[in-house]
PDB file of C-alpha atoms and ligand atoms in Angstrom:
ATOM      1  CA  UNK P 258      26.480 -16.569   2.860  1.00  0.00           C
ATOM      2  CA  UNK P 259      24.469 -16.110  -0.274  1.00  0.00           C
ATOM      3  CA  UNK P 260      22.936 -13.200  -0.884  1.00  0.00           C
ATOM      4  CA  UNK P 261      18.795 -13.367  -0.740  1.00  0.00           C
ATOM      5  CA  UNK P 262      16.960 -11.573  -3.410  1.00  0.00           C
ATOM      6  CA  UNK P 263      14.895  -8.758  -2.083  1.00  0.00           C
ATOM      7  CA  UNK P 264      11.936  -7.353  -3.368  1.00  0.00           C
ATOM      8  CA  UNK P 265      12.008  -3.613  -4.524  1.00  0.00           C
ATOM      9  CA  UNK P 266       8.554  -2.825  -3.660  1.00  0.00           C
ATOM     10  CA  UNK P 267       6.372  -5.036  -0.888  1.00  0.00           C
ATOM     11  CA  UNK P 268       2.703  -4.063  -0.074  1.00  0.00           C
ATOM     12  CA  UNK P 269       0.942  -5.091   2.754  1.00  0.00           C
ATOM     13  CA  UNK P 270      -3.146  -5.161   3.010  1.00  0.00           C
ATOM     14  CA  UNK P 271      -3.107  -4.680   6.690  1.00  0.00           C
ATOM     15  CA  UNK P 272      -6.000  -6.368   8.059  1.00  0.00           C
ATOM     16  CA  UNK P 273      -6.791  -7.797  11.168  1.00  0.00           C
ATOM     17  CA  UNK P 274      -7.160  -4.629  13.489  1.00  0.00           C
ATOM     18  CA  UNK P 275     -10.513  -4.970  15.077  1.00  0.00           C
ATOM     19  CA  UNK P 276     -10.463  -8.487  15.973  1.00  0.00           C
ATOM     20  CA  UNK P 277      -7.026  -8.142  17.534  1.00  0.00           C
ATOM     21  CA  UNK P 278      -8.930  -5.471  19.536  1.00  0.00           C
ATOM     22  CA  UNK P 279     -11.877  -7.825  20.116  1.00  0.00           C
ATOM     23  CA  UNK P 280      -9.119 -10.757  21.263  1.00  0.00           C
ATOM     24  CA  UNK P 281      -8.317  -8.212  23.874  1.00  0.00           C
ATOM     25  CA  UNK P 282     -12.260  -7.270  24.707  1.00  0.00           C
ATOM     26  CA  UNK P 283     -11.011  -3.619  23.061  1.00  0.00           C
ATOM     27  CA  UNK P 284     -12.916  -1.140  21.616  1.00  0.00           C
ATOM     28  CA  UNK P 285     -12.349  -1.699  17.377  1.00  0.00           C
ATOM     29  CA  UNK P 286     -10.333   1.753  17.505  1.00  0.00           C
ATOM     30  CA  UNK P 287      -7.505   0.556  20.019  1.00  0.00           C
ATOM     31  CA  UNK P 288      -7.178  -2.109  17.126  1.00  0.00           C
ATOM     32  CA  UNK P 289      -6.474   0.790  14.507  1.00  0.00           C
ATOM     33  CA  UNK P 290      -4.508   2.404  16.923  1.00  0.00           C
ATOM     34  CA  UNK P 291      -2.039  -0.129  17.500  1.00  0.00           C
ATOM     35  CA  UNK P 292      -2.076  -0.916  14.069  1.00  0.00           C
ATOM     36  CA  UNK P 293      -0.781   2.666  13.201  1.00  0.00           C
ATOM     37  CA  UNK P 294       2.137   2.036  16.018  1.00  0.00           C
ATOM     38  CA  UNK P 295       2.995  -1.436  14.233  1.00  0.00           C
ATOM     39  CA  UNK P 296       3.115   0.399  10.470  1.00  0.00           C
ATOM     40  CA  UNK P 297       5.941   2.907  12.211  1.00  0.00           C
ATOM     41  CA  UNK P 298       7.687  -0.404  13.709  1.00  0.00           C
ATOM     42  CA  UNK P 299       7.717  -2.516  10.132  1.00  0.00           C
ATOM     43  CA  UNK P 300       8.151   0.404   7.779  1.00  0.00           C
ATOM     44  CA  UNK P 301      11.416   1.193   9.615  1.00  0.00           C
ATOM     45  CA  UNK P 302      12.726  -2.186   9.454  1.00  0.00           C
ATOM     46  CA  UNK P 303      11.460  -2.634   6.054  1.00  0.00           C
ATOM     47  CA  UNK P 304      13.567   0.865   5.501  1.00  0.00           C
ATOM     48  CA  UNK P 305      16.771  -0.456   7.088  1.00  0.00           C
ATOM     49  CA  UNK P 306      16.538  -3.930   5.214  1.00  0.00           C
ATOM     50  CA  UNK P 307      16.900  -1.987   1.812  1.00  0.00           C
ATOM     51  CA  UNK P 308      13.336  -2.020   0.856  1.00  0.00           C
ATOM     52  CA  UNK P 309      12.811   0.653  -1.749  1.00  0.00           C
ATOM     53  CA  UNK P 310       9.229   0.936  -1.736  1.00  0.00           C
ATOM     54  CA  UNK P 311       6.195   0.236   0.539  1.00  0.00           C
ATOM     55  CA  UNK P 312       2.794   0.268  -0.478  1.00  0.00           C
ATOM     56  CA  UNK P 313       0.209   0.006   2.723  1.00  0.00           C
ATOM     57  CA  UNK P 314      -3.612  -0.312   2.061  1.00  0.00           C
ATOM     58  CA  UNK P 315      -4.822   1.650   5.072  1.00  0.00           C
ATOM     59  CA  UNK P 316      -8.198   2.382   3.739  1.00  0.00           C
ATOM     60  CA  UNK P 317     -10.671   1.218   0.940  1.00  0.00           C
ATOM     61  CA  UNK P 318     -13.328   3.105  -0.825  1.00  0.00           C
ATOM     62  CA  UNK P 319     -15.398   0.429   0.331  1.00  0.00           C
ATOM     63  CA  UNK P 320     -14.660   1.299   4.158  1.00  0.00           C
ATOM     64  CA  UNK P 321     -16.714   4.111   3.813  1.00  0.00           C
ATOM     65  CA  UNK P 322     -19.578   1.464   4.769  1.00  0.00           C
ATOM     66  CA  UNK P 323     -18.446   1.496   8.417  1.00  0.00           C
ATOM     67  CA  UNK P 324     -19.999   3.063  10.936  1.00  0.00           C
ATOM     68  CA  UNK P 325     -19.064   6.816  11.356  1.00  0.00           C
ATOM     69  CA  UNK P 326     -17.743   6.982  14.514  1.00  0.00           C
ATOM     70  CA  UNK P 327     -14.616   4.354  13.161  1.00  0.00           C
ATOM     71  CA  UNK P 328     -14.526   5.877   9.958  1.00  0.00           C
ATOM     72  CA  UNK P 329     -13.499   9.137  11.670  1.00  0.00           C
ATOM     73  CA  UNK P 330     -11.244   7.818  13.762  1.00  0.00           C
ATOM     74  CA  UNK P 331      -9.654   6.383  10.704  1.00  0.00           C
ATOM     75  CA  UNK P 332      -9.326   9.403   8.978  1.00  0.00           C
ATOM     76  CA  UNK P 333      -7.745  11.294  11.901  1.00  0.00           C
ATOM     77  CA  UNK P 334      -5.168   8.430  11.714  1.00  0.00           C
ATOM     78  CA  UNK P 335      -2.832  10.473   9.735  1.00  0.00           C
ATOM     79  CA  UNK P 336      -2.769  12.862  11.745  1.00  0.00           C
ATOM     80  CA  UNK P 337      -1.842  11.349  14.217  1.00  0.00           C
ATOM     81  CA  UNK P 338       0.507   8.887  12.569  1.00  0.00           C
ATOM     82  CA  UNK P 339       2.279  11.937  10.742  1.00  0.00           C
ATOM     83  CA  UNK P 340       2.541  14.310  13.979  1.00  0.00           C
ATOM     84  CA  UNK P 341       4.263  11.306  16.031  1.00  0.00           C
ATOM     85  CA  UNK P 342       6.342   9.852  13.637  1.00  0.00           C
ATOM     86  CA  UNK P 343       7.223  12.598  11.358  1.00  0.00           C
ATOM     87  CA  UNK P 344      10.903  13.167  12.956  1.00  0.00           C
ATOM     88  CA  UNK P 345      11.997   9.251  12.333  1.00  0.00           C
ATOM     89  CA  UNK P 346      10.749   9.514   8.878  1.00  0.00           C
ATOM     90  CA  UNK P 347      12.925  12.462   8.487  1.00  0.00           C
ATOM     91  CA  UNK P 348      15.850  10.701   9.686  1.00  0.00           C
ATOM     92  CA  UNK P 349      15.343   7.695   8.001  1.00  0.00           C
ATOM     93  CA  UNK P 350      14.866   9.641   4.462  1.00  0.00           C
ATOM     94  CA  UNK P 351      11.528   8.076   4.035  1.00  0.00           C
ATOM     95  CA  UNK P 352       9.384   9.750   1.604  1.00  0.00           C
ATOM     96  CA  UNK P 353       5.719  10.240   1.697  1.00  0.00           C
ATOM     97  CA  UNK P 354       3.492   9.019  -1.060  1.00  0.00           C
ATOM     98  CA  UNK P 355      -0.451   8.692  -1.261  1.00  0.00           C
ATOM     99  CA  UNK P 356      -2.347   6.997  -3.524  1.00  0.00           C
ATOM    100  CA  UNK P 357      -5.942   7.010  -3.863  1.00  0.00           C
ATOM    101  CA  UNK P 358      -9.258   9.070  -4.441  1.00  0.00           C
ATOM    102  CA  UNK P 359      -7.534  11.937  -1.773  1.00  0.00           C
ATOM    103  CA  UNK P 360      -9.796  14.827  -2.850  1.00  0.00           C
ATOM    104  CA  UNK P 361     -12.403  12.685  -1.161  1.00  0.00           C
ATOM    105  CA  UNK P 362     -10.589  13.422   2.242  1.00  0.00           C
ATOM    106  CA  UNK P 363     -12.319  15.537   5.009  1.00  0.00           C
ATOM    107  CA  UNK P 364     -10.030  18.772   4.897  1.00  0.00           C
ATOM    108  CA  UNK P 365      -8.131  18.711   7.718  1.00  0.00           C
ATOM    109  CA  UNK P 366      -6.773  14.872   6.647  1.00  0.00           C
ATOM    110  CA  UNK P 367      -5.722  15.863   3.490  1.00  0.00           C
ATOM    111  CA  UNK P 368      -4.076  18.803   4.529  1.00  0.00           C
ATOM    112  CA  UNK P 369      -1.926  17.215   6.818  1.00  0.00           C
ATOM    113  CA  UNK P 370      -1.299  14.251   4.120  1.00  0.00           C
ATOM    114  CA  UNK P 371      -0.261  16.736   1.455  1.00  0.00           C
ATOM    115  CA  UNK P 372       1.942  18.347   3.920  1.00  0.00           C
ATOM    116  CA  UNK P 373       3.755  15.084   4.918  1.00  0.00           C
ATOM    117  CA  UNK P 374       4.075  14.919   1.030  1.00  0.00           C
ATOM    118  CA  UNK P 375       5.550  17.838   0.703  1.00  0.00           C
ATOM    119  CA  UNK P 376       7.834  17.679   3.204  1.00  0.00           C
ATOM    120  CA  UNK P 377       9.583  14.275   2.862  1.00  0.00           C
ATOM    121  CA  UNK P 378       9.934  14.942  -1.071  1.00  0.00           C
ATOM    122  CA  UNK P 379      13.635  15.497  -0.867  1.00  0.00           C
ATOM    123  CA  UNK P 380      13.760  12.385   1.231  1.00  0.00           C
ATOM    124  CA  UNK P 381      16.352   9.524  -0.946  1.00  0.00           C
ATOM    125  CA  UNK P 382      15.335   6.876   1.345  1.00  0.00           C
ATOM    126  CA  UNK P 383      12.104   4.268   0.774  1.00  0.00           C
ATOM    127  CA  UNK P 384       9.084   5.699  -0.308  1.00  0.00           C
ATOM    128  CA  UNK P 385       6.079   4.700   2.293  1.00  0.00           C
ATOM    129  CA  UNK P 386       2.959   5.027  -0.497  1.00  0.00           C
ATOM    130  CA  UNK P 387      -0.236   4.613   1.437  1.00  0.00           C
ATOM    131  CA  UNK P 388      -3.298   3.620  -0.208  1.00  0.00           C
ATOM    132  CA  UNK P 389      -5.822   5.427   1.069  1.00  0.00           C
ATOM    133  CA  UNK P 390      -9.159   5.710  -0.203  1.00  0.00           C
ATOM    134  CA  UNK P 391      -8.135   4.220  -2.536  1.00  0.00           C
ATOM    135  CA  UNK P 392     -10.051   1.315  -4.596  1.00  0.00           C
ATOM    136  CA  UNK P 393      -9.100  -0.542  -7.773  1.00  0.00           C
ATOM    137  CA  UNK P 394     -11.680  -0.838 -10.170  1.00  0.00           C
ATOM    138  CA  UNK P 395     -12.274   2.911  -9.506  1.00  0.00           C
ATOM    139  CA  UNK P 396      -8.952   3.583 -10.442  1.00  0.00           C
ATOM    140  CA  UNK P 397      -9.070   1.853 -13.209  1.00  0.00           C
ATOM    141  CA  UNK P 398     -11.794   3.465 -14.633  1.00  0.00           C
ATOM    142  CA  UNK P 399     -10.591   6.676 -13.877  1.00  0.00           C
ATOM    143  CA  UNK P 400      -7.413   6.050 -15.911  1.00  0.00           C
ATOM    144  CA  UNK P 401      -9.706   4.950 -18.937  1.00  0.00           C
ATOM    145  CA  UNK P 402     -11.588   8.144 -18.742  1.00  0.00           C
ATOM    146  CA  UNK P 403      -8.339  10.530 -18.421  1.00  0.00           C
ATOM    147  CA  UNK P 404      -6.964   8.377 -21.291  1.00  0.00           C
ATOM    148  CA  UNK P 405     -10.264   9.131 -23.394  1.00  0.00           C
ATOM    149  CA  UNK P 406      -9.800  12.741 -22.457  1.00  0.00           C
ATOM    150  CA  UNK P 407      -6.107  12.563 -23.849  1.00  0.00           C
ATOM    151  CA  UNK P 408      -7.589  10.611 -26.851  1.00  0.00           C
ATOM    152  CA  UNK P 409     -10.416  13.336 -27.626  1.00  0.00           C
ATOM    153  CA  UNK P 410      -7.614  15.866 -27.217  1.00  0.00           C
ATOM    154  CA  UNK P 411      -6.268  13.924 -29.611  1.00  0.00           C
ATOM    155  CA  UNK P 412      -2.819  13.895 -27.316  1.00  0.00           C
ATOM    156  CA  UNK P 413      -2.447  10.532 -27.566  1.00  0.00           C
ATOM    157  CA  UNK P 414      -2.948   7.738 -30.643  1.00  0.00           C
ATOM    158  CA  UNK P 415      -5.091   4.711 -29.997  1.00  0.00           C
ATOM    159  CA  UNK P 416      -2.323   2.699 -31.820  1.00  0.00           C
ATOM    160  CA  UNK P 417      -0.020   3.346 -29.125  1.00  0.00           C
ATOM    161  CA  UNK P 418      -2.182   2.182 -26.323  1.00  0.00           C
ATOM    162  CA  UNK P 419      -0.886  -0.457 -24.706  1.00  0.00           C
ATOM    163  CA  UNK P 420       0.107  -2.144 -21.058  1.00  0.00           C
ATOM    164  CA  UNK P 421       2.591   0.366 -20.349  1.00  0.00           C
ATOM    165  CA  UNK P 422       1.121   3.198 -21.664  1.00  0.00           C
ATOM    166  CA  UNK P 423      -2.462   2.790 -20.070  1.00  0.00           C
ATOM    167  CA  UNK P 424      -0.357   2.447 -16.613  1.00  0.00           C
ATOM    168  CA  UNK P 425       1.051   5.649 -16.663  1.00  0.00           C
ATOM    169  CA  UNK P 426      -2.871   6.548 -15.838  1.00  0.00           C
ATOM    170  CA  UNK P 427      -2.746   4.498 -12.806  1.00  0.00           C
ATOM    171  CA  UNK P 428      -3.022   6.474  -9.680  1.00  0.00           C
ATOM    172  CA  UNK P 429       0.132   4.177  -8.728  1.00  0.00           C
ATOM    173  CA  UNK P 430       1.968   5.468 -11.591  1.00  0.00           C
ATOM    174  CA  UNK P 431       3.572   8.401  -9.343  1.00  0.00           C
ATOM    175  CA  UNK P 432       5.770   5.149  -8.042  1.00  0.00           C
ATOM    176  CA  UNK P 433       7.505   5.238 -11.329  1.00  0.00           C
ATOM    177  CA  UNK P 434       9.409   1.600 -12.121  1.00  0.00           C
ATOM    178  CA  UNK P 435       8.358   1.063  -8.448  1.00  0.00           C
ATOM    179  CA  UNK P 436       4.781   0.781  -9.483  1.00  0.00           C
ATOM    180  CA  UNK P 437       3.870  -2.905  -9.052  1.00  0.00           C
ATOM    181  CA  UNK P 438       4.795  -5.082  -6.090  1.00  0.00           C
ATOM    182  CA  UNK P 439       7.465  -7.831  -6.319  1.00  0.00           C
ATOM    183  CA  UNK P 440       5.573  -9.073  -3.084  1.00  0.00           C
ATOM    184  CA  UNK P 441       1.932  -8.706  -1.923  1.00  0.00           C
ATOM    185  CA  UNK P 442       1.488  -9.605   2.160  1.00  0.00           C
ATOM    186  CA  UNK P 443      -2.169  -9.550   3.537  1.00  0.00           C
ATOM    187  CA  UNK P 444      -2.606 -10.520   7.050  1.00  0.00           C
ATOM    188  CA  UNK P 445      -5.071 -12.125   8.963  1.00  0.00           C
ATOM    189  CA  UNK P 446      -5.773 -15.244   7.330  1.00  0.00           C
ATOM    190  CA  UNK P 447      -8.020 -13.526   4.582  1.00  0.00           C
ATOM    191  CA  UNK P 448      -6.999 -14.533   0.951  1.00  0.00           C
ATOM    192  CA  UNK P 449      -8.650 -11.954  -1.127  1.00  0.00           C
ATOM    193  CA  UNK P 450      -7.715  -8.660  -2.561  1.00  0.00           C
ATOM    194  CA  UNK P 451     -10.191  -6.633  -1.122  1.00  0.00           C
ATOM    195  CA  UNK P 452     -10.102  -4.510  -4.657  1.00  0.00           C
ATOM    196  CA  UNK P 453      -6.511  -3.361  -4.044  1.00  0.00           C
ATOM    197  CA  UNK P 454      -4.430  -2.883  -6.984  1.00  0.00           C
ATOM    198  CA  UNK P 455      -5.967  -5.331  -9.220  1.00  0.00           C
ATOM    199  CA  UNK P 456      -3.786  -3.990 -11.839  1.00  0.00           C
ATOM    200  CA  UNK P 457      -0.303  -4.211 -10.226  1.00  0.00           C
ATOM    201  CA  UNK P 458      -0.303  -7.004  -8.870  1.00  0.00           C
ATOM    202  CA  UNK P 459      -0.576  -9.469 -12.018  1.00  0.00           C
ATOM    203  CA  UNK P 460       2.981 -10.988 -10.917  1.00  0.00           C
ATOM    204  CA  UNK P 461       3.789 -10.070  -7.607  1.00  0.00           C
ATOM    205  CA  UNK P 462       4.370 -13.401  -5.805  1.00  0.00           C
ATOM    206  CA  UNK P 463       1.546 -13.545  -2.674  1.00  0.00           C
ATOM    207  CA  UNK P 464       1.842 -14.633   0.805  1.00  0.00           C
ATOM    208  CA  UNK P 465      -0.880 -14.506   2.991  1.00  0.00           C
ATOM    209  CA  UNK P 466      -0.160 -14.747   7.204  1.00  0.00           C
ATOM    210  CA  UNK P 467      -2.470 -15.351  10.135  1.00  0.00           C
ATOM    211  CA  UNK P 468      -1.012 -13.035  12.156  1.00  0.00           C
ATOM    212  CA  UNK P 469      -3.551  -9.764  12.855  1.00  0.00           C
ATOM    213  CA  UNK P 470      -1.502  -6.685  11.315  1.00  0.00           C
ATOM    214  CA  UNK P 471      -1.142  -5.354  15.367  1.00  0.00           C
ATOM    215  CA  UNK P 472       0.305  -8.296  16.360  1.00  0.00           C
ATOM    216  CA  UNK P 473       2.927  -8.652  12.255  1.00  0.00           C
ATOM    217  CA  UNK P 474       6.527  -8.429  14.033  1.00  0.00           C
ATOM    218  CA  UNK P 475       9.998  -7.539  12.140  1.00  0.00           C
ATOM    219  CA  UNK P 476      10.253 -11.572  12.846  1.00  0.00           C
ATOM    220  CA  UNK P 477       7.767 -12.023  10.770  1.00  0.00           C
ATOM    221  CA  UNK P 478       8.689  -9.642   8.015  1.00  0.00           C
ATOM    222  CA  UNK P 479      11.991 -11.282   7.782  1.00  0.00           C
ATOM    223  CA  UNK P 480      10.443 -14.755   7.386  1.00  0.00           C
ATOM    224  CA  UNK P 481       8.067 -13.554   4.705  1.00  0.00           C
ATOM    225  CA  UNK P 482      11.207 -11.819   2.915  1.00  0.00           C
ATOM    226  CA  UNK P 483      13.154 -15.126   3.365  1.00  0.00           C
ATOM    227  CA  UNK P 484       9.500 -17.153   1.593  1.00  0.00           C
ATOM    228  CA  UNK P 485      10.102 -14.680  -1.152  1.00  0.00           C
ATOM    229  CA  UNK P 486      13.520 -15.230  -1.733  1.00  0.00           C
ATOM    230  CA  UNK P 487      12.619 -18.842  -2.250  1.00  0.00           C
ATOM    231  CA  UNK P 488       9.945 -18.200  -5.122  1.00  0.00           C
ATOM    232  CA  UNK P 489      10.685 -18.635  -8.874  1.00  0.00           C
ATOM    233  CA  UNK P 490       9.426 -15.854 -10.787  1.00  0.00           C
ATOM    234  CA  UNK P 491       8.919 -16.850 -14.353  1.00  0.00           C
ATOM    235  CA  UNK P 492       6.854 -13.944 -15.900  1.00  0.00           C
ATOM    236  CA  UNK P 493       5.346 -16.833 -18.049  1.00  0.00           C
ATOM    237  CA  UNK P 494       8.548 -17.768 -19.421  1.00  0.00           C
ATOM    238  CA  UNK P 495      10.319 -20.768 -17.956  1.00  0.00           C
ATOM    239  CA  UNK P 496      12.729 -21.166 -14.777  1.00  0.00           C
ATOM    240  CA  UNK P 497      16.364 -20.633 -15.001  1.00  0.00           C
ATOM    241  CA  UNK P 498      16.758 -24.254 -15.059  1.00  0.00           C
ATOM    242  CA  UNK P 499      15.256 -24.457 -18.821  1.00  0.00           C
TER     243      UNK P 499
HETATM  244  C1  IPE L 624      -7.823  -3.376   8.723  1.00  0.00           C
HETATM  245  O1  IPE L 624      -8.380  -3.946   9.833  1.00  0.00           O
HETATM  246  C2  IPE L 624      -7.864  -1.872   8.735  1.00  0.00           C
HETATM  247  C3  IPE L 624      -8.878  -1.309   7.850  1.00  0.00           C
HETATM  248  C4  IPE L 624      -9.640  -1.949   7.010  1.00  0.00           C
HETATM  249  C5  IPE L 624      -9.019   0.128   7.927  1.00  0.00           C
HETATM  250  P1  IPE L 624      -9.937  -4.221   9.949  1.00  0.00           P
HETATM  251  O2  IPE L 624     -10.586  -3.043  10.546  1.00  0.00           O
HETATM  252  O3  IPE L 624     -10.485  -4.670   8.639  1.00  0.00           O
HETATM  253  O4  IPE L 624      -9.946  -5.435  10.972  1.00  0.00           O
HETATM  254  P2  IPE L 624     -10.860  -6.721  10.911  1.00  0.00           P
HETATM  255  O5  IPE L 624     -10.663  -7.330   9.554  1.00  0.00           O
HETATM  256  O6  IPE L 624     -12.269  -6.272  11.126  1.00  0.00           O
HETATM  257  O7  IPE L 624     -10.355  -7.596  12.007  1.00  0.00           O
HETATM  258  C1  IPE L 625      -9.056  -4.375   3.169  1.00  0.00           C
HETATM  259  O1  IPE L 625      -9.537  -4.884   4.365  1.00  0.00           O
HETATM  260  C2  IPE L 625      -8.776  -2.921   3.297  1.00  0.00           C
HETATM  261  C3  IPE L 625      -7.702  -2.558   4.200  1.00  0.00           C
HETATM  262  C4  IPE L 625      -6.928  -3.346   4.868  1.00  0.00           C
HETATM  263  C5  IPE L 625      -7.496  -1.144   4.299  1.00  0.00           C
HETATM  264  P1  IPE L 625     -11.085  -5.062   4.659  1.00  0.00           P
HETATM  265  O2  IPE L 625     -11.169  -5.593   6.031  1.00  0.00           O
HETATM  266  O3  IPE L 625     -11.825  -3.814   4.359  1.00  0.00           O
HETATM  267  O4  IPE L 625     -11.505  -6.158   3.580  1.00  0.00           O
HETATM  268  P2  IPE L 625     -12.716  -7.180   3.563  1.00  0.00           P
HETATM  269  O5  IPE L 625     -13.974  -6.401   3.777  1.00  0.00           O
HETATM  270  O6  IPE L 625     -12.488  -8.154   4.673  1.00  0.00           O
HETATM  271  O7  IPE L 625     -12.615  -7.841   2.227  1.00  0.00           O
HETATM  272 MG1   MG L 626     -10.668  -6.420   7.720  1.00  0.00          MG
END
């Protein structure tokens, strides 16, 4: 059998949780809440097929725009993702990463993120990075004003500035050379990046599904590794065939 190539680090926009709910004449939250349940089902899977990272965009800095009442509900979602799932995570050596604007957090949210942090930092397993709060372009020019700050300081040299070097600002820099995704999956049959990791993504190859992220099986996940493994990366340089 020959051997597929994998990706090292898949992220998934999941999108598509309130109008599986709506499909099902459900309030928008049981949409978030099953989408939580499905994230536990395809990050272990994604685990025990030998991904080494996953990035999840679980909330934008744009979704601040929603209503309250489901933009508390999604910020309680930690809590109660981490409080369920926090003993298979353990045993699967899955360790906890956020990225995003977290200081922005209500209190008792980032609490319990930083805790799930700190406890799964041992882990060797697959790192499970959620981006949350987090937007692009406002991490982008957050890294430009911490690099001026280094460049006032006079820590760094303009002359040395360069695509590596300004992504070591990114807030997705913490992934190390995990920090951009070999393959970006957004479900729901949207084909946008809804201002996630503009940056990162500049060669990740891109498959967009209809399925809502509820209703994204381990079938699925297989299929879309199995797409990937079809792709020719080039970089800009030319395929292995000359
Ligand atoms: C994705 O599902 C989850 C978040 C953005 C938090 P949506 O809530 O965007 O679901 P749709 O796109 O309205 O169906
Ligand atoms: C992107 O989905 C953000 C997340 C999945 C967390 P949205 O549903 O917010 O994106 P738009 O508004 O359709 O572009
Ligand atoms: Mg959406």
């Amino acid at each position: 059998m020959v051997k597929l190539s994998l990706p090292e680090h898949v992220a998934i926009i999941m999108d598509g949780n309130g109008r599986w709910a709506k499909k099902r004449g459900l309030p928008r939250i049981a949409g978030h809440k099953a989408g939580m349940n499905n994230l536990q089902t395809i990050a272990t899977a994604a685990s025990n097929l030998g991904i080494k990272a996953l990035t999840v965009y679980a909330f934008s800095t744009e979704n601040w725009k929603r209503p309250s009442s489901e933009v508390n509900f999604l910020m309680r979602l930690p809590i109660d993702f981490f409080d369920t799932f926090m003993p298979n995570l353990m045993q699967n050596q899955v360790r906890i990463m956020i990225t995003g604007f977290i200081e922005q957090l209500p209190a008792k949210t980032l609490a319990v993120c930083q805790r799930a942090i700190e406890q799964t930092k041992n882990n060797q397993g697959m790192i499970l990075n959620f981006a949350f709060n987090y937007g692009a372009q406002s991490d982008i020019i957050n890294a430009v004003k911490l690099y001026c700050q280094d460049l006032q300081q006079q820590k760094v040299q303009l002359a040395q500035l360069n695509e590596q070097t300004f992504s070591s600002y990114l807030k997705s820099a913490q992934l190390a050379d995990l920090q951009n995704p070999d393959l970006l999956i957004r479900t729901s049959g949207e084909q946008r990046l809804s201002n996630f990791y503009l940056w990162e993504l500049a060669y990740a190859e891109m498959i967009f599904v209809d399925e809502y992220w509820p209703d994204y099986s381990v079938v699925d996940l297989k299929r879309d590794l199995q797409r990937y493994s079809q792709r020719d990366r080039r970089f800009g340089g030319l395929d292995k065939k000359g």
